[in-house]
Amino acid sequence: QVQLVESGGGLVQPGGSLRLSCAASGTTLPISTMGWYRQAPGQQRESVASITQTGTTNYADFVKGRFTISRDNAKNTVYLQMNSLKPEDTAVYYCKATTYRHYWGQGTQVTVSS
């Protein structure tokens, strides 16, 4: 059973930056892919970015050039550096990890507002 603990959310002004972290624990199995999703009020959960164990990344078009996903395999931790934040980035951000099944974190709120 994998436990995911997210941190780093908060309130930031438009144009600002935040860095999210997600630490995985509770497994000796390799975690093949880790990623970030988000869900705004009244909206479906959507993929933001993902990264494989070998470092291959994938980004949603709406974050390309602004967000960067990275990963520390030794720590089973994934990061999301978010720059040039916009009000429409406001959402609960969820971490996802995949072994032979998917695991989700509890979510961390990101609010972009002046």
Backbone as numpy.savetxt, mean C-alpha at the origin, in Angstrom:
# Nx Ny Nz CAx CAy CAz Cx Cy Cz
-0.74 -18.53 8.96 -1.58 -17.34 8.96 -0.70 -16.10 8.96
-0.91 -15.22 7.99 -0.12 -14.01 7.87 -0.86 -12.84 8.49
-0.16 -12.11 9.33 -0.72 -10.87 9.88 -0.02 -9.69 9.20
-0.82 -8.71 8.82 -0.30 -7.50 8.17 -0.65 -6.29 9.03
0.35 -5.49 9.31 0.15 -4.29 10.11 0.62 -3.09 9.30
-0.34 -2.21 8.99 -0.05 -1.00 8.21 0.18 0.18 9.15
0.96 1.12 8.67 1.18 2.36 9.40 1.56 3.46 8.42
1.48 4.70 8.90 1.94 5.83 8.10 0.86 6.70 7.51
-0.40 6.34 7.69 -1.46 7.18 7.17 -1.61 8.45 7.99
-2.48 9.34 7.51 -2.72 10.57 8.23 -3.31 11.64 7.36
-3.28 12.86 7.87 -3.81 14.03 7.17 -2.65 14.80 6.55
-2.77 15.14 5.29 -1.72 15.89 4.61 -2.37 16.89 3.65
-1.70 17.98 3.42 -2.21 18.99 2.49 -1.96 18.56 1.04
-2.77 19.04 0.12 -2.51 18.75 -1.29 -1.09 19.13 -1.68
-0.46 18.25 -2.44 0.93 18.45 -2.83 1.93 17.85 -1.86
1.45 17.40 -0.72 2.32 16.82 0.29 2.65 15.37 0.04
3.36 14.78 1.00 3.83 13.41 0.88 3.51 12.61 2.14
3.35 11.33 1.94 3.22 10.37 3.04 3.93 9.09 2.63
4.38 8.34 3.63 4.97 7.03 3.37 4.24 5.98 4.20
3.63 5.04 3.52 2.94 3.94 4.18 3.88 2.74 4.31
3.71 2.02 5.40 4.47 0.79 5.62 3.51 -0.33 5.96
3.89 -1.55 5.58 3.09 -2.73 5.90 4.04 -3.86 6.22
3.99 -4.32 7.46 4.87 -5.40 7.90 4.08 -6.70 8.01
4.60 -7.74 7.41 3.96 -9.06 7.45 4.68 -9.95 8.46
3.89 -10.73 9.18 4.46 -11.66 10.14 3.60 -12.92 10.20
4.13 -13.95 10.84 3.34 -15.14 11.08 3.46 -16.23 10.04
4.44 -16.11 9.13 4.60 -17.13 8.12 6.07 -17.33 7.79
6.40 -18.57 7.45 7.73 -18.87 6.93 7.68 -19.11 5.43
6.47 -19.04 4.89 6.31 -19.21 3.44 6.77 -17.94 2.73
7.30 -18.07 1.56 7.65 -16.86 0.81 6.40 -16.10 0.40
6.48 -14.78 0.50 5.38 -13.93 0.07 5.69 -13.48 -1.35
4.93 -13.98 -2.28 5.27 -13.74 -3.68 5.01 -12.30 -4.09
3.85 -11.79 -3.79 3.49 -10.42 -4.20 2.94 -9.67 -3.00
3.34 -8.42 -2.88 2.76 -7.52 -1.89 2.26 -6.29 -2.63
1.18 -5.74 -2.13 0.61 -4.61 -2.85 -0.23 -3.72 -1.98
-0.62 -2.61 -2.56 -1.48 -1.63 -1.90 -2.75 -1.44 -2.72
-3.86 -1.39 -2.02 -5.15 -1.07 -2.60 -5.73 0.10 -1.82
-6.75 0.71 -2.38 -7.42 1.78 -1.64 -8.91 1.75 -1.91
-9.64 2.29 -0.95 -11.09 2.35 -1.09 -11.58 3.67 -0.51
-12.16 4.46 -1.37 -12.76 5.73 -0.96 -14.22 5.48 -0.60
-14.82 6.37 0.20 -16.23 6.19 0.59 -17.13 6.06 -0.64
-17.96 5.02 -0.63 -18.88 4.81 -1.72 -18.27 4.25 -2.98
-16.99 3.94 -2.94 -16.29 3.44 -4.12 -15.82 2.00 -3.88
-15.54 1.31 -4.99 -14.98 -0.03 -4.87 -13.50 0.04 -4.54
-13.01 -1.01 -3.92 -11.59 -1.10 -3.64 -10.84 -1.24 -4.98
-9.75 -0.49 -5.11 -8.99 -0.52 -6.35 -7.51 -0.73 -6.09
-6.85 -1.33 -7.04 -5.42 -1.57 -6.91 -4.65 -0.27 -7.13
-3.64 -0.06 -6.31 -2.78 1.11 -6.43 -1.42 0.72 -7.01
-0.78 -0.25 -6.37 0.55 -0.67 -6.81 0.84 -2.05 -6.23
1.73 -2.78 -6.91 2.14 -4.07 -6.41 3.61 -4.30 -6.74
4.21 -5.24 -6.00 5.61 -5.56 -6.22 5.83 -7.04 -5.93
6.55 -7.70 -6.81 6.84 -9.12 -6.61 8.08 -9.28 -5.73
8.34 -10.52 -5.39 9.49 -10.81 -4.54 10.80 -10.43 -5.23
10.81 -10.47 -6.56 12.01 -10.12 -7.32 12.06 -8.65 -7.71
11.05 -7.88 -7.28 11.12 -6.44 -7.47 10.37 -5.89 -8.68
9.65 -6.73 -9.37 8.84 -6.23 -10.49 7.65 -5.46 -9.96
7.48 -4.25 -10.44 6.42 -3.38 -9.94 5.33 -3.15 -10.98
4.17 -2.79 -10.47 3.04 -2.46 -11.32 2.27 -1.34 -10.65
1.87 -0.33 -11.42 1.17 0.83 -10.87 -0.13 1.09 -11.62
-1.10 1.58 -10.88 -2.30 2.11 -11.53 -1.93 3.40 -12.24
-2.61 3.66 -13.34 -2.28 4.85 -14.13 -2.40 6.13 -13.30
-3.35 6.16 -12.37 -3.61 7.40 -11.65 -2.53 7.73 -10.61
-1.57 6.83 -10.39 -0.49 7.12 -9.44 0.90 7.11 -10.08
0.96 6.76 -11.35 2.26 6.69 -12.01 2.95 8.05 -11.98
4.21 8.02 -11.58 4.99 9.23 -11.49 4.86 9.95 -10.16
3.92 9.51 -9.32 3.72 10.15 -8.02 4.01 9.19 -6.85
3.62 7.94 -7.02 3.79 6.94 -5.95 4.90 5.97 -6.34
5.61 5.48 -5.32 6.64 4.48 -5.53 6.48 3.37 -4.50
6.39 2.14 -4.99 6.31 0.98 -4.10 7.69 0.34 -4.00
8.03 -0.09 -2.80 9.30 -0.79 -2.58 9.10 -1.87 -1.53
10.11 -2.69 -1.38 9.93 -3.86 -0.53 11.27 -4.27 0.08
11.21 -4.67 1.34 12.36 -5.22 2.04 12.02 -6.67 2.35
12.55 -7.60 1.56 12.20 -9.01 1.73 12.69 -9.57 3.05
13.82 -9.08 3.53 14.35 -9.56 4.80 13.42 -9.23 5.96
12.70 -8.11 5.82 11.78 -7.68 6.88 10.33 -7.99 6.54
10.10 -8.60 5.37 8.71 -8.86 4.93 7.86 -7.59 5.03
8.43 -6.51 4.56 7.76 -5.22 4.66 7.69 -4.56 3.29
6.54 -3.96 3.03 6.35 -3.22 1.78 6.04 -1.77 2.13
6.51 -0.88 1.29 6.34 0.56 1.51 5.65 1.18 0.31
4.97 2.28 0.57 4.39 3.07 -0.51 4.71 4.53 -0.24
5.62 5.07 -1.03 5.94 6.48 -0.94 4.98 7.24 -1.84
4.23 8.15 -1.25 3.21 8.89 -1.98 3.59 10.37 -2.00
3.86 10.88 -3.18 4.21 12.28 -3.36 3.14 12.99 -4.18
3.17 14.30 -4.16 2.23 15.11 -4.94 0.80 14.65 -4.71
0.45 14.48 -3.47 -0.88 13.95 -3.14 -1.97 14.93 -3.53
-3.10 14.35 -3.95 -4.26 15.11 -4.39 -5.45 14.76 -3.50
-6.42 15.64 -3.42 -7.62 15.32 -2.62 -8.27 14.00 -3.05
-8.21 13.68 -4.32 -8.83 12.44 -4.79 -8.04 11.19 -4.37
-6.89 11.36 -3.76 -6.16 10.22 -3.19 -6.69 9.85 -1.81
-7.60 10.64 -1.28 -8.18 10.35 0.02 -8.91 9.01 0.00
-8.54 8.12 0.91 -9.11 6.78 0.94 -8.51 6.02 2.12
-9.08 4.86 2.39 -8.43 3.90 3.27 -7.52 3.04 2.39
-6.28 2.95 2.79 -5.29 2.18 2.02 -5.05 0.84 2.72
-5.14 -0.22 1.92 -5.00 -1.57 2.44 -3.78 -2.25 1.84
-3.10 -2.99 2.66 -1.98 -3.81 2.23 -2.48 -5.22 1.94
-1.91 -5.83 0.93 -2.27 -7.21 0.55 -1.00 -8.00 0.34
-1.00 -9.22 0.86 0.14 -10.11 0.68 -0.35 -11.46 0.17
0.41 -12.04 -0.72 0.01 -13.31 -1.34 1.07 -14.37 -1.12
0.64 -15.48 -0.48 1.46 -16.68 -0.43 0.77 -17.69 -1.34
0.09 -18.68 -0.77 -0.78 -19.54 -1.58 -2.22 -19.03 -1.53
-2.43 -17.99 -0.73 -3.71 -17.29 -0.65 -3.42 -15.82 -0.37
-4.51 -15.03 -0.39 -4.35 -13.59 -0.17 -4.63 -13.23 1.29
-3.88 -12.27 1.79 -4.11 -11.73 3.13 -4.22 -10.21 3.03
-5.06 -9.64 3.91 -5.29 -8.21 3.89 -4.98 -7.61 5.25
-4.47 -6.38 5.23 -4.31 -5.63 6.45 -5.61 -4.96 6.84
-5.57 -4.24 7.96 -6.80 -3.63 8.49 -7.09 -2.28 7.86
-6.11 -1.74 7.15 -6.29 -0.46 6.47 -5.78 0.72 7.29
-5.33 1.74 6.58 -4.89 2.98 7.21 -5.46 4.16 6.43
-6.00 5.13 7.14 -6.69 6.25 6.50 -5.67 7.27 5.98
-5.85 7.68 4.75 -5.09 8.78 4.16 -6.08 9.85 3.76
-5.90 11.05 4.29 -6.78 12.17 3.98 -5.94 13.31 3.43
-6.29 13.75 2.23 -5.58 14.86 1.59 -6.55 16.04 1.52
-6.25 17.04 2.31 -7.17 18.17 2.43 -6.43 19.39 2.94
-6.88 20.55 2.49 -6.31 21.80 3.00 -7.14 22.32 4.16
